[in-house]
Coordinates of C-alpha atoms and ligand atoms in Angstrom, one line a residue:
M1 CA -3.8 22.3 -5.8
S2 CA -5.7 18.2 -5.8
C3 CA -7.5 18.3 -8.1
V4 CA -11.4 17.1 -8.0
F5 CA -12.9 13.8 -9.9
V6 CA -15.4 14.6 -12.6
V7 CA -17.6 11.9 -14.0
D8 CA -20.4 12.1 -15.7
T9 CA -24.2 11.1 -15.3
E10 CA -22.8 7.4 -17.2
H11 CA -20.0 7.0 -15.0
R12 CA -17.6 8.3 -17.8
P13 CA -14.7 9.4 -16.4
L14 CA -14.0 13.1 -17.5
D15 CA -10.6 15.3 -16.7
P16 CA -9.7 16.2 -12.9
V17 CA -11.0 19.6 -12.0
H18 CA -9.1 22.7 -10.1
P19 CA -11.5 22.6 -6.8
G20 CA -12.3 26.8 -8.0
A21 CA -14.4 24.8 -11.1
A22 CA -15.7 21.8 -8.8
R23 CA -17.1 24.8 -6.9
R24 CA -18.8 25.9 -9.4
L25 CA -20.1 23.0 -10.9
L26 CA -21.9 22.5 -7.4
S27 CA -23.4 26.3 -7.0
R28 CA -25.0 26.1 -10.5
G29 CA -26.8 23.1 -9.6
Q30 CA -24.6 20.9 -13.0
A31 CA -23.0 18.5 -10.6
A32 CA -23.1 16.8 -7.0
A33 CA -21.2 15.0 -4.5
W34 CA -19.9 11.3 -6.0
R35 CA -17.8 10.2 -3.7
R36 CA -16.2 12.5 0.2
S37 CA -12.8 10.1 -0.5
P38 CA -10.9 10.9 -2.9
F39 CA -13.7 14.0 -4.2
T40 CA -15.1 13.5 -6.7
L41 CA -18.6 15.3 -8.5
I42 CA -21.3 13.4 -10.9
L43 CA -22.8 15.6 -13.8
K44 CA -25.8 16.1 -14.5
R45 CA -25.4 15.0 -17.8
A46 CA -24.6 12.9 -20.3
V47 CA -21.3 13.6 -21.9
P48 CA -20.4 10.7 -24.8
D49 CA -18.4 12.1 -26.8
A50 CA -15.1 13.0 -23.9
Q51 CA -11.9 12.9 -24.9
P52 CA -10.2 13.1 -20.7
H53 CA -6.5 14.1 -21.4
P54 CA -4.7 11.0 -20.6
L55 CA -3.3 10.3 -16.9
R56 CA -0.3 8.3 -15.8
L57 CA -0.9 6.4 -12.3
K58 CA 2.3 5.6 -10.7
L59 CA 3.4 3.6 -7.8
D60 CA 5.6 3.3 -5.4
P61 CA 5.0 0.2 -3.4
G62 CA 6.6 0.7 0.1
S63 CA 6.3 -1.7 3.1
R64 CA 4.1 0.1 5.4
T65 CA 2.9 2.6 2.8
T66 CA 2.3 2.4 -0.9
G67 CA 2.4 6.1 -2.5
L68 CA 0.4 6.6 -5.4
A69 CA 0.3 9.7 -7.6
L70 CA -2.3 10.7 -11.1
V71 CA 0.4 13.0 -13.7
T72 CA -0.7 13.9 -17.4
A73 CA 1.1 11.8 -19.5
S74 CA 3.3 14.1 -21.9
P75 CA 2.7 15.4 -24.4
A76 CA -0.7 16.4 -22.7
A77 CA -2.9 17.4 -25.8
P78 CA -2.5 17.3 -29.4
A79 CA -0.7 20.6 -30.5
G80 CA -3.0 24.0 -31.2
E81 CA -5.4 22.3 -29.1
E82 CA -5.3 24.7 -25.7
T83 CA -5.8 22.8 -22.0
A84 CA -6.4 23.6 -18.9
V85 CA -4.0 20.2 -18.4
D86 CA -0.8 20.6 -18.1
A87 CA 1.8 18.0 -18.9
G88 CA 4.3 16.9 -15.6
R89 CA 1.2 18.0 -13.9
V90 CA 0.3 16.2 -10.4
V91 CA -3.9 16.1 -10.3
W92 CA -3.7 14.2 -7.5
A93 CA -1.4 12.4 -5.0
G94 CA -2.0 10.1 -2.6
E95 CA -0.6 8.4 0.7
L96 CA -1.6 4.7 1.2
T97 CA -1.2 2.6 4.2
H98 CA -1.4 -0.6 4.8
R99 CA -2.3 -3.2 7.4
G100 CA 0.0 -6.0 7.0
Q101 CA 2.0 -5.6 10.7
A102 CA -2.2 -5.7 12.3
V103 CA -2.6 -8.8 9.1
H104 CA 0.1 -10.5 10.9
E105 CA -0.5 -10.1 14.7
K106 CA -4.2 -11.1 14.2
L107 CA -2.6 -13.5 12.7
V108 CA -0.3 -14.9 15.6
T109 CA -3.1 -14.2 18.1
R110 CA -5.3 -16.7 16.9
R111 CA -3.2 -18.8 15.9
A112 CA -1.7 -19.0 19.8
I113 CA -5.7 -19.2 21.1
R114 CA -6.5 -22.1 19.0
C115 CA -3.6 -24.1 20.3
G116 CA -3.9 -24.2 23.3
R117 CA -7.4 -25.2 23.0
R118 CA -6.7 -28.2 21.3
Q119 CA -3.6 -28.1 23.9
R120 CA -7.0 -28.4 26.4
H121 CA -9.2 -31.0 24.6
T122 CA -6.2 -32.9 23.0
R123 CA -4.4 -35.6 24.4
Y124 CA -1.7 -36.4 21.7
R125 CA -2.5 -34.6 17.9
P126 CA 0.2 -36.0 15.3
A127 CA 1.5 -33.1 13.5
R128 CA -0.5 -31.8 10.5
F129 CA 1.9 -29.4 9.5
A130 CA 2.8 -30.8 6.1
N131 CA 0.2 -32.8 4.6
R132 CA -1.5 -29.0 2.7
R133 CA -1.0 -27.8 -0.5
R134 CA -0.4 -24.3 -1.1
P135 CA -1.7 -22.9 -4.2
E136 CA 0.2 -21.8 -7.0
G137 CA 1.4 -17.9 -6.7
W138 CA 0.1 -18.1 -2.7
L139 CA 1.5 -14.8 -0.8
P140 CA 1.5 -14.4 3.3
P141 CA -2.0 -13.1 4.3
S142 CA 0.4 -9.7 5.5
L143 CA 1.4 -9.9 1.8
E144 CA -1.5 -10.3 0.5
S145 CA -3.3 -7.7 2.4
R146 CA -0.4 -5.4 1.0
L147 CA -1.5 -6.3 -2.5
A148 CA -5.0 -6.1 -2.2
N149 CA -5.2 -2.8 -1.0
T150 CA -2.9 -1.2 -3.7
E151 CA -4.5 -3.4 -6.3
T152 CA -8.2 -1.7 -5.2
W153 CA -7.1 1.6 -5.2
V154 CA -5.7 1.6 -9.1
R155 CA -8.9 -0.5 -10.1
R156 CA -10.8 2.4 -8.0
L157 CA -8.4 5.6 -9.8
C158 CA -8.8 3.5 -12.3
L159 CA -12.7 4.1 -12.1
L160 CA -12.3 8.0 -11.5
A161 CA -10.0 8.9 -14.7
N162 CA -8.5 8.0 -17.7
V163 CA -5.6 6.0 -16.9
T164 CA -3.5 5.2 -19.9
A165 CA -0.3 3.6 -18.5
I166 CA 0.3 2.3 -14.9
S167 CA 4.7 3.4 -13.6
Q168 CA 5.2 1.2 -10.8
E169 CA 9.4 0.8 -9.1
L170 CA 9.7 -2.8 -9.6
V171 CA 13.1 -3.6 -8.2
K172 CA 15.8 -1.6 -6.0
F173 CA 18.7 -0.9 -9.1
D174 CA 19.1 -2.4 -11.7
T175 CA 21.7 -4.4 -13.1
Q176 CA 22.1 -4.5 -16.6
A177 CA 22.8 0.1 -16.2
M178 CA 25.1 -1.3 -14.2
Q179 CA 26.1 -3.3 -16.3
H180 CA 28.2 -5.7 -13.3
P181 CA 28.8 -4.0 -10.8
E182 CA 31.4 -6.1 -9.6
I183 CA 33.9 -5.8 -12.0
S184 CA 32.9 -2.1 -14.4
G185 CA 33.8 1.0 -12.5
A186 CA 29.9 1.9 -13.2
E187 CA 29.5 5.4 -11.3
Y188 CA 32.2 7.6 -12.9
Q189 CA 31.9 5.0 -16.9
Q190 CA 28.1 5.6 -17.2
G191 CA 26.7 8.7 -16.1
A192 CA 25.1 10.0 -13.3
L193 CA 22.0 7.5 -13.5
A194 CA 24.6 4.9 -12.6
G195 CA 26.1 6.4 -10.0
Y196 CA 22.3 6.6 -8.3
E197 CA 21.6 2.7 -9.5
L198 CA 25.3 1.8 -7.7
R199 CA 24.2 3.5 -4.2
E200 CA 21.3 1.2 -4.6
Y201 CA 23.2 -1.5 -4.8
L202 CA 25.3 -1.2 -2.0
L203 CA 23.0 0.2 -0.1
E204 CA 21.3 -3.4 -0.5
K205 CA 24.7 -4.9 -0.6
W206 CA 25.9 -3.7 2.6
G207 CA 22.2 -3.8 4.7
R208 CA 21.9 0.0 4.4
R209 CA 23.8 0.1 7.8
C210 CA 27.8 2.0 8.3
A211 CA 30.0 -1.3 7.0
Y212 CA 32.5 -0.5 10.5
C213 CA 30.3 0.0 13.3
H214 CA 27.3 -1.3 11.7
A215 CA 25.3 2.6 13.1
T216 CA 21.8 3.2 10.9
G217 CA 19.9 5.7 10.8
V218 CA 23.0 7.7 9.9
P219 CA 23.3 9.5 5.9
L220 CA 25.8 6.4 4.8
Q221 CA 29.2 8.1 2.3
V222 CA 30.0 5.8 -0.7
E223 CA 33.9 4.6 0.4
H224 CA 36.2 2.9 -1.0
I225 CA 38.0 -0.6 0.5
V226 CA 40.9 0.0 -1.0
P227 CA 42.0 3.9 -0.8
K228 CA 42.0 5.4 -3.6
T229 CA 45.4 7.4 -2.7
R230 CA 46.2 3.6 -3.0
N231 CA 45.6 2.8 -6.3
G232 CA 41.9 1.4 -5.4
S233 CA 39.8 0.7 -8.2
D234 CA 36.5 2.1 -8.4
C235 CA 34.6 -1.2 -9.1
A236 CA 31.3 -2.4 -6.5
S237 CA 34.0 -4.9 -5.3
N238 CA 36.0 -2.2 -4.2
L239 CA 32.8 0.0 -2.1
T240 CA 31.3 -0.3 0.2
L241 CA 29.2 2.5 3.1
A242 CA 30.2 3.9 5.6
C243 CA 29.5 6.4 8.5
A244 CA 31.3 10.2 7.9
P245 CA 33.2 9.3 11.6
C246 CA 33.9 6.2 11.2
N247 CA 35.3 7.4 7.2
Q248 CA 37.0 9.8 8.3
R249 CA 39.1 7.5 10.8
K250 CA 40.5 4.7 8.3
G251 CA 41.8 7.5 6.3
T252 CA 44.0 6.6 4.0
R253 CA 44.3 2.4 5.4
T254 CA 42.7 -0.3 3.9
A255 CA 39.8 -2.1 5.7
E256 CA 41.8 -5.4 6.5
E257 CA 44.8 -2.2 7.8
F258 CA 41.4 -0.7 9.7
G259 CA 40.8 -4.3 11.5
H260 CA 37.7 -4.3 9.6
P261 CA 39.2 -7.9 7.5
E262 CA 35.5 -9.0 7.2
V263 CA 34.7 -6.4 5.2
Q264 CA 37.2 -6.9 2.9
A265 CA 36.0 -10.7 2.3
Q266 CA 32.8 -9.9 1.8
A267 CA 33.4 -7.2 -0.6
Q268 CA 34.6 -9.8 -3.3
R269 CA 31.0 -11.6 -3.2
P270 CA 28.8 -10.4 -5.6
L271 CA 25.2 -9.5 -4.6
R272 CA 22.8 -11.4 -6.6
D273 CA 20.5 -9.7 -8.6
A274 CA 17.2 -11.8 -6.7
A275 CA 18.4 -10.4 -3.9
A276 CA 17.1 -6.6 -5.1
V277 CA 13.7 -8.4 -6.4
N278 CA 11.0 -9.9 -3.9
A279 CA 7.6 -11.5 -4.6
S280 CA 5.2 -9.0 -3.4
R281 CA 6.2 -6.5 -6.4
W282 CA 6.4 -9.3 -8.6
A283 CA 3.2 -10.0 -7.9
L284 CA 2.2 -6.8 -8.4
F285 CA 3.8 -6.1 -11.6
Q286 CA 1.3 -9.1 -12.6
R287 CA -1.3 -8.4 -11.4
L288 CA -1.3 -4.6 -12.7
R289 CA -0.8 -6.0 -16.3
A290 CA -3.3 -8.0 -15.7
T291 CA -5.4 -4.5 -15.4
G292 CA -5.1 -4.7 -19.2
L293 CA -3.0 -1.1 -19.3
P294 CA 0.7 -1.0 -20.4
V295 CA 2.8 -0.8 -16.8
E296 CA 6.5 0.5 -17.2
T297 CA 8.8 -0.8 -14.5
G298 CA 11.4 1.1 -12.8
T299 CA 14.1 1.0 -10.3
G300 CA 14.7 2.3 -7.2
G301 CA 17.6 4.3 -8.3
R302 CA 15.8 5.6 -10.7
T303 CA 13.5 7.0 -8.6
K304 CA 15.9 8.6 -6.5
W305 CA 18.1 10.2 -10.0
N306 CA 14.9 11.9 -10.5
R307 CA 13.6 13.4 -7.2
T308 CA 16.6 14.5 -6.8
Q309 CA 17.8 15.7 -10.2
R310 CA 14.2 17.6 -9.5
N311 CA 15.5 18.7 -6.6
L312 CA 11.3 17.9 -4.3
P313 CA 12.0 16.0 -1.1
K314 CA 11.2 12.4 0.1
T315 CA 7.9 11.3 0.8
H316 CA 6.2 8.6 -0.9
W317 CA 4.0 10.6 -3.4
L318 CA 6.2 12.5 -4.7
D319 CA 8.8 9.1 -4.4
A320 CA 5.7 7.6 -6.9
A321 CA 5.3 10.4 -9.0
C322 CA 9.1 10.2 -10.0
V323 CA 9.1 6.7 -10.5
G324 CA 10.3 5.2 -14.2
A325 CA 11.4 6.5 -17.3
S326 CA 8.5 8.6 -18.6
T327 CA 9.1 11.5 -15.9
P328 CA 8.6 14.4 -16.9
E329 CA 11.1 16.8 -17.1
H330 CA 9.5 19.5 -15.4
L331 CA 6.6 18.1 -12.7
L332 CA 4.6 20.8 -11.4
V333 CA 3.5 19.4 -7.9
A334 CA 2.6 22.7 -5.9
G335 CA -0.3 23.1 -4.0
I336 CA -1.1 19.3 -3.3
R337 CA -1.9 17.7 -0.5
P338 CA -1.6 14.1 -1.0
L339 CA -5.1 11.6 0.7
T340 CA -3.4 9.5 3.8
I341 CA -5.2 6.3 2.8
T342 CA -5.0 4.0 5.9
A343 CA -6.6 -0.1 5.3
T344 CA -8.7 -0.8 8.5
G345 CA -10.3 -3.8 6.8
R346 CA -14.2 -3.7 6.9
H347 CA -15.6 -6.0 10.3
A348 CA -13.9 -9.0 12.2
C349 CA -15.1 -12.4 11.1
Q350 CA -15.1 -12.7 15.1
M351 CA -18.3 -14.5 15.5
C352 CA -18.1 -13.8 19.5
R353 CA -14.3 -11.6 21.5
M354 CA -12.5 -14.3 23.8
D355 CA -10.6 -13.7 26.8
R356 CA -6.5 -14.4 26.7
F357 CA -7.7 -17.8 26.9
G358 CA -10.1 -18.5 24.4
F359 CA -13.1 -19.0 26.2
P360 CA -16.3 -17.0 24.9
R361 CA -15.9 -13.8 26.4
T362 CA -19.2 -12.4 24.8
G363 CA -22.4 -13.4 23.1
P364 CA -22.6 -13.4 19.9
K365 CA -22.2 -10.5 17.7
A366 CA -25.2 -8.7 16.4
T367 CA -26.2 -7.0 13.3
S368 CA -23.4 -4.7 12.2
T369 CA -26.1 -2.8 10.6
V370 CA -29.5 -1.0 12.0
G371 CA -31.2 1.0 9.6
G372 CA -29.4 1.0 6.4
L373 CA -26.1 2.4 8.1
H374 CA -22.9 0.3 8.4
T375 CA -20.4 0.0 10.9
G376 CA -17.5 2.2 9.5
D377 CA -20.3 4.6 7.8
L378 CA -19.4 8.8 7.1
V379 CA -22.7 9.8 8.1
R380 CA -24.0 13.1 9.3
A381 CA -25.9 13.5 12.5
V382 CA -28.0 16.4 13.4
V383 CA -29.7 15.1 16.8
P384 CA -33.0 17.9 17.0
A385 CA -33.2 20.5 19.6
P386 CA -34.9 19.1 23.3
S387 CA -32.5 16.1 22.9
V388 CA -29.6 16.7 25.4
K389 CA -27.5 15.9 22.3
A390 CA -28.8 18.6 20.2
G391 CA -26.0 19.2 17.4
T392 CA -24.4 18.5 14.3
Y393 CA -22.1 15.2 14.5
V394 CA -20.4 14.5 11.2
G395 CA -18.1 11.2 11.7
R396 CA -17.1 7.7 11.8
L397 CA -20.9 5.4 13.0
A398 CA -21.0 2.6 14.9
V399 CA -23.8 0.8 14.8
R400 CA -25.7 -0.2 18.1
A401 CA -28.2 -3.0 17.5
S402 CA -30.6 -1.1 19.5
G403 CA -30.4 2.2 17.5
M404 CA -28.1 3.9 19.5
C405 CA -25.5 4.1 18.3
N406 CA -22.3 5.8 18.7
I407 CA -20.5 8.5 16.1
T408 CA -16.2 9.2 16.0
T409 CA -15.6 12.8 15.5
A410 CA -13.1 14.5 14.8
R411 CA -14.1 18.1 16.9
H412 CA -16.3 16.5 20.2
G413 CA -14.1 12.2 20.0
V414 CA -16.6 9.6 20.7
V415 CA -20.1 10.7 20.9
Q416 CA -22.2 8.0 22.4
G417 CA -26.4 7.7 21.9
I418 CA -27.0 8.8 18.9
H419 CA -30.2 7.5 17.2
V420 CA -29.3 5.7 14.0
R421 CA -32.6 8.2 12.8
H422 CA -30.5 11.4 12.4
C423 CA -27.5 10.5 10.8
R424 CA -27.1 10.9 7.0
P425 CA -24.2 8.8 4.8
L426 CA -21.9 10.6 3.5
Q427 CA -19.3 7.9 2.2
R428 CA -20.0 4.0 3.1
S429 CA -18.0 2.4 4.4
D430 CA -15.2 1.0 2.5
G431 CA -12.2 -0.6 4.2
Y432 CA -10.7 3.0 4.5
G433 CA -9.8 5.3 6.9
Y434 CA -9.0 8.6 5.0
G435 CA -7.7 12.1 6.2
Y436 CA -4.7 14.6 4.4
G437 CA -1.0 14.9 4.9
Y438 CA 1.4 17.0 4.5
G439 CA 1.4 18.4 1.3
Y440 CA 4.5 19.8 -1.3
G441 CA 5.9 23.0 1.1
D442 CA 3.7 23.1 3.7
G443 CA 5.9 23.3 5.7
A444 CA 5.8 23.5 9.4
S445 CA 1.9 23.9 9.3
H446 CA 1.1 20.2 11.1
H447 CA -2.5 19.7 11.9
T448 CA -4.4 17.0 9.7
E449 CA -7.6 16.8 9.2
T450 CA -8.7 13.1 10.5
E451 CA -12.8 14.4 9.6
A452 CA -13.1 12.0 7.1
R453 CA -12.4 9.1 8.7
Ligands
ZN1 ZN1 30.5 4.1 11.1

């Protein structure tokens, strides 16, 4: 069960509680709902001497989705103290979907429209692409948006829970753990974990596809270029990845005899360390360090090893829970359903819509705040009886300057013409949409709640 965050009346984070306990707090009037997503209660009293248990925030940054998991740091409690919080319990999980691609597409469109406009109005315009300087640490807007999303959520969770440490997956594999993969037979000398690092190394080196038929998205086997039966070594320089049929067909031939001299040639070239490190993960690491919390880093190989050891399926949030060497031996994940967080952006900066030639298509944009409500707010609208629209609607608000707004609900789709005076805000727009994904062990229950979008 995902826990419910609790803060006291002075916004100090307390221990997250079981949803049952949260319901009791609400029904006794001891707390009120503070945030809908992630669900957070605010107590009606101050708890100045609270000593909440330390939690570790674990992150698996991805290009589309970043996994987030809050895990109780072990050891959980001082000896002799009774606690409801076990070591290694995932108390909350989330999957943050970025809008990097959307940012990129919008910029491309904008550039095309601006270029077109300039072409029409200017006979000749000297090239001006080389007279601008980018600030230190500049990242493309699509990457910057990913980083900013992640940083936002790290800071948000630090306000809702007692986060005392952060774990982040930084690189795909660790050459140190593998001890010069091209020289030593790492898999067989350095134990099971090194095998996982080696596999990640090979995946990166061979582009995550079969070296012979270039098939992607199929299970890949580690394959000896010069077969073991012919005294081929276990060094990384003699290993590649092949799909099962290619591996079968190759049999005891070498890659050259199999008709792939290029594989043999590529195998000799070691992959540089830098290939496994990407700029945005390093930038994220720097920003996490700036929060002042200790940041532990892990490799992709270690994450996969941790996850396989604990028999967990591959999802973003479980990957996050398995990041780093500090992962507890037993992870308690039963019943957790990750909060799916989708970055939606706050609003468009464009002052008026334009057609595909860049000519204005509409009048100047009207206000996005009407009656104290903003486009993107989650609201409950109760429309009284004589109206055709009578009923209760919960959903995302799109304001109109006239006051007659639209509400996007899960149950009725888009409901138009609801006056803003009938609406009460449930959660203010914060640039993210919310829902619930599949939890661990949910199996075939294919339904998602998108009401709280
Ligand atoms: Zn193949």
